[in-house]
Amino acid sequence: MSDATVFVVDDDASVRDALSLLISLKGLRASVFASAEAFLAVYQKSWRGCLLTDLKMSGMSGLELQTQLQERGVSLPVVVLTAHGDVNTTRTALKNGAVDFLEKPVDDDVLMDVLLNAIRIDEERYQAVETRVELTQRLERLTPRERAVLDLLADGLQHRDIAERLSISPRTVEVYKARMMEKLQCRSLADVVRIGTQARAGKG
């Protein structure tokens, strides 16, 4: 979590200062913004952590900020903090992807638990993307025939069946399999099946 930052968006300066101080005292980095517009104007895709936004602000509201983030494909987890909560607003915020909805005043420990959970979600999303990118790079090293062998092994076919399917000899299947496993850095058939299954899911 060394790169994680809590991005605080609130039009009340006293609230921004209090939240920034609390977050810093708990060992996290905080970056504050006086409006949703100010946050969007400087947002960068490389930012990691979570967004803590007020609901009702002058200018763009917290819900409108959520919508803007969705339209831009921003996956930064959002926590909504407000003194004006109601069932419909809460439902809308959660439907728009907020990981939590808290009402002011909020207990410091509860807030930090929610923020740490949001940061954990961001880390999991980031790692999942990194894993997909790495898998894609490995798969791109395969020849069409090696990829075909991978797919058929993932389907559970034996070497003899694969040979018949591809009109090659079982020995040639072994050669393609060995090359494919080396390129994918697979140590076992289980690794091959796992990667083949992930690759097929990625196609979908």
C-alpha positions as a Python dict, from the first residue, in 0.01 Angstrom:
ca = {
    (1, 'M'): (0, 0, 0),
    (2, 'S'): (304, 228, -25),
    (3, 'D'): (160, 404, -330),
    (4, 'A'): (-194, 428, -189),
    (5, 'T'): (-347, 771, -135),
    (6, 'V'): (-688, 871, 0),
    (7, 'F'): (-819, 1145, -230),
    (8, 'V'): (-1056, 1361, -27),
    (9, 'V'): (-1314, 1571, -213),
    (10, 'D'): (-1517, 1807, 8),
    (11, 'D'): (-1614, 2172, -30),
    (12, 'D'): (-1587, 2235, 346),
    (13, 'A'): (-1230, 2337, 432),
    (14, 'S'): (-1264, 2236, 798),
    (15, 'V'): (-1381, 1888, 697),
    (16, 'R'): (-1096, 1852, 449),
    (17, 'D'): (-842, 1952, 714),
    (18, 'A'): (-989, 1716, 975),
    (19, 'L'): (-1003, 1420, 736),
    (20, 'S'): (-652, 1488, 605),
    (21, 'L'): (-513, 1501, 959),
    (22, 'L'): (-690, 1179, 1062),
    (23, 'I'): (-577, 991, 753),
    (24, 'S'): (-218, 1111, 796),
    (25, 'L'): (-212, 1016, 1164),
    (26, 'K'): (-322, 665, 1067),
    (27, 'G'): (-21, 629, 839),
    (28, 'L'): (-186, 691, 501),
    (29, 'R'): (-131, 966, 248),
    (30, 'A'): (-410, 1216, 187),
    (31, 'S'): (-465, 1451, -104),
    (32, 'V'): (-747, 1703, -70),
    (33, 'F'): (-966, 1881, -326),
    (34, 'A'): (-1223, 2153, -273),
    (35, 'S'): (-1450, 2029, -553),
    (36, 'A'): (-1521, 1738, -783),
    (37, 'E'): (-1423, 1957, -1076),
    (38, 'A'): (-1081, 2025, -919),
    (39, 'F'): (-1022, 1651, -873),
    (40, 'L'): (-1124, 1564, -1229),
    (41, 'A'): (-908, 1840, -1373),
    (42, 'V'): (-587, 1679, -1245),
    (43, 'Y'): (-678, 1309, -1211),
    (44, 'Q'): (-423, 1066, -1355),
    (45, 'K'): (-475, 697, -1434),
    (46, 'S'): (-165, 606, -1236),
    (47, 'W'): (-323, 719, -909),
    (48, 'R'): (-374, 438, -659),
    (49, 'G'): (-579, 419, -340),
    (50, 'C'): (-938, 536, -301),
    (51, 'L'): (-1162, 839, -330),
    (52, 'L'): (-1349, 979, -28),
    (53, 'T'): (-1610, 1227, -149),
    (54, 'D'): (-1880, 1434, 10),
    (55, 'L'): (-2228, 1393, -137),
    (56, 'K'): (-2368, 1745, -157),
    (57, 'M'): (-2120, 2008, -272),
    (58, 'S'): (-2136, 2336, -456),
    (59, 'G'): (-2099, 2253, -821),
    (60, 'M'): (-2077, 1884, -910),
    (61, 'S'): (-2222, 1650, -647),
    (62, 'G'): (-2061, 1331, -523),
    (63, 'L'): (-2303, 1122, -727),
    (64, 'E'): (-2226, 1325, -1039),
    (65, 'L'): (-1856, 1273, -971),
    (66, 'Q'): (-1919, 898, -958),
    (67, 'T'): (-2093, 916, -1295),
    (68, 'Q'): (-1803, 1110, -1446),
    (69, 'L'): (-1555, 853, -1316),
    (70, 'Q'): (-1760, 569, -1464),
    (71, 'E'): (-1779, 742, -1803),
    (72, 'R'): (-1401, 787, -1799),
    (73, 'G'): (-1343, 423, -1706),
    (74, 'V'): (-1185, 515, -1371),
    (75, 'S'): (-1182, 216, -1135),
    (76, 'L'): (-1064, 402, -824),
    (77, 'P'): (-1285, 277, -536),
    (78, 'V'): (-1525, 543, -408),
    (79, 'V'): (-1644, 599, -51),
    (80, 'V'): (-1927, 849, -7),
    (81, 'L'): (-1944, 1052, 315),
    (82, 'T'): (-2244, 1277, 378),
    (83, 'A'): (-2463, 1448, 635),
    (84, 'H'): (-2762, 1418, 399),
    (85, 'G'): (-2808, 1045, 353),
    (86, 'D'): (-3132, 869, 262),
    (87, 'V'): (-3224, 527, 130),
    (88, 'N'): (-3261, 632, -234),
    (89, 'T'): (-2934, 825, -238),
    (90, 'T'): (-2751, 539, -70),
    (91, 'R'): (-2893, 293, -323),
    (92, 'T'): (-2788, 516, -613),
    (93, 'A'): (-2436, 559, -479),
    (94, 'L'): (-2389, 186, -428),
    (95, 'K'): (-2545, 107, -767),
    (96, 'N'): (-2294, 346, -924),
    (97, 'G'): (-2011, 145, -775),
    (98, 'A'): (-1940, 305, -436),
    (99, 'V'): (-1777, 56, -202),
    (100, 'D'): (-1943, 217, 101),
    (101, 'F'): (-2174, 501, 208),
    (102, 'L'): (-2114, 668, 545),
    (103, 'E'): (-2315, 931, 729),
    (104, 'K'): (-2157, 1220, 920),
    (105, 'P'): (-2053, 1223, 1194),
    (106, 'V'): (-1867, 896, 1143),
    (107, 'D'): (-1654, 714, 1397),
    (108, 'D'): (-1284, 750, 1315),
    (109, 'D'): (-1216, 377, 1343),
    (110, 'V'): (-1513, 290, 1123),
    (111, 'L'): (-1399, 539, 860),
    (112, 'M'): (-1044, 403, 860),
    (113, 'D'): (-1168, 44, 833),
    (114, 'V'): (-1376, 143, 529),
    (115, 'L'): (-1087, 333, 369),
    (116, 'L'): (-843, 46, 423),
    (117, 'N'): (-1095, -193, 270),
    (118, 'A'): (-1134, 38, -32),
    (119, 'I'): (-756, 52, -73),
    (120, 'R'): (-743, -329, -52),
    (121, 'I'): (-1005, -348, -329),
    (122, 'D'): (-796, -112, -542),
    (123, 'E'): (-486, -326, -485),
    (124, 'E'): (-674, -643, -583),
    (125, 'R'): (-805, -477, -900),
    (126, 'Y'): (-457, -351, -987),
    (127, 'Q'): (-300, -694, -935),
    (128, 'A'): (-573, -857, -1146),
    (129, 'V'): (-501, -616, -1432),
    (130, 'E'): (-126, -676, -1401),
    (131, 'T'): (-184, -1052, -1410),
    (132, 'R'): (-399, -1024, -1723),
    (133, 'V'): (-138, -808, -1896),
    (134, 'E'): (140, -1052, -1810),
    (135, 'L'): (-69, -1348, -1928),
    (136, 'T'): (-147, -1172, -2256),
    (137, 'Q'): (223, -1104, -2314),
    (138, 'R'): (308, -1469, -2255),
    (139, 'L'): (32, -1592, -2484),
    (140, 'E'): (151, -1362, -2763),
    (141, 'R'): (479, -1556, -2769),
    (142, 'L'): (301, -1874, -2878),
    (143, 'T'): (273, -1985, -3238),
    (144, 'P'): (-79, -2066, -3364),
    (145, 'R'): (-4, -2438, -3333),
    (146, 'E'): (128, -2402, -2977),
    (147, 'R'): (-183, -2205, -2885),
    (148, 'A'): (-401, -2479, -3034),
    (149, 'V'): (-224, -2740, -2821),
    (150, 'L'): (-274, -2519, -2514),
    (151, 'D'): (-648, -2486, -2579),
    (152, 'L'): (-694, -2860, -2633),
    (153, 'L'): (-496, -2950, -2322),
    (154, 'A'): (-713, -2706, -2125),
    (155, 'D'): (-1016, -2892, -2265),
    (156, 'G'): (-880, -3209, -2107),
    (157, 'L'): (-776, -3390, -2427),
    (158, 'Q'): (-498, -3648, -2416),
    (159, 'H'): (-194, -3626, -2643),
    (160, 'R'): (-329, -3891, -2880),
    (161, 'D'): (-661, -3707, -2913),
    (162, 'I'): (-483, -3378, -2974),
    (163, 'A'): (-268, -3540, -3240),
    (164, 'E'): (-576, -3670, -3420),
    (165, 'R'): (-752, -3334, -3389),
    (166, 'L'): (-456, -3144, -3536),
    (167, 'S'): (-351, -3417, -3781),
    (168, 'I'): (-3, -3444, -3636),
    (169, 'S'): (186, -3715, -3451),
    (170, 'P'): (176, -3757, -3070),
    (171, 'R'): (550, -3690, -3069),
    (172, 'T'): (493, -3357, -3242),
    (173, 'V'): (229, -3275, -2983),
    (174, 'E'): (495, -3335, -2716),
    (175, 'V'): (732, -3094, -2892),
    (176, 'Y'): (469, -2820, -2918),
    (177, 'K'): (369, -2878, -2557),
    (178, 'A'): (729, -2848, -2435),
    (179, 'R'): (784, -2524, -2628),
    (180, 'M'): (450, -2385, -2510),
    (181, 'M'): (523, -2469, -2145),
    (182, 'E'): (865, -2304, -2168),
    (183, 'K'): (721, -1982, -2314),
    (184, 'L'): (440, -1972, -2057),
    (185, 'Q'): (677, -2065, -1773),
    (186, 'C'): (454, -2358, -1676),
    (187, 'R'): (595, -2624, -1445),
    (188, 'S'): (310, -2871, -1464),
    (189, 'L'): (4, -2973, -1660),
    (190, 'A'): (-205, -2807, -1390),
    (191, 'D'): (-38, -2473, -1474),
    (192, 'V'): (-114, -2531, -1843),
    (193, 'V'): (-480, -2602, -1773),
    (194, 'R'): (-510, -2297, -1546),
    (195, 'I'): (-352, -2062, -1800),
    (196, 'G'): (-552, -2215, -2086),
    (197, 'T'): (-874, -2163, -1891),
    (198, 'Q'): (-781, -1803, -1806),
    (199, 'A'): (-690, -1736, -2169),
    (200, 'R'): (-1024, -1865, -2289),
    (201, 'A'): (-1208, -1656, -2029),
    (202, 'G'): (-1013, -1352, -2146),
    (203, 'K'): (-1134, -1408, -2501),
    (204, 'G'): (-1492, -1390, -2377),
}
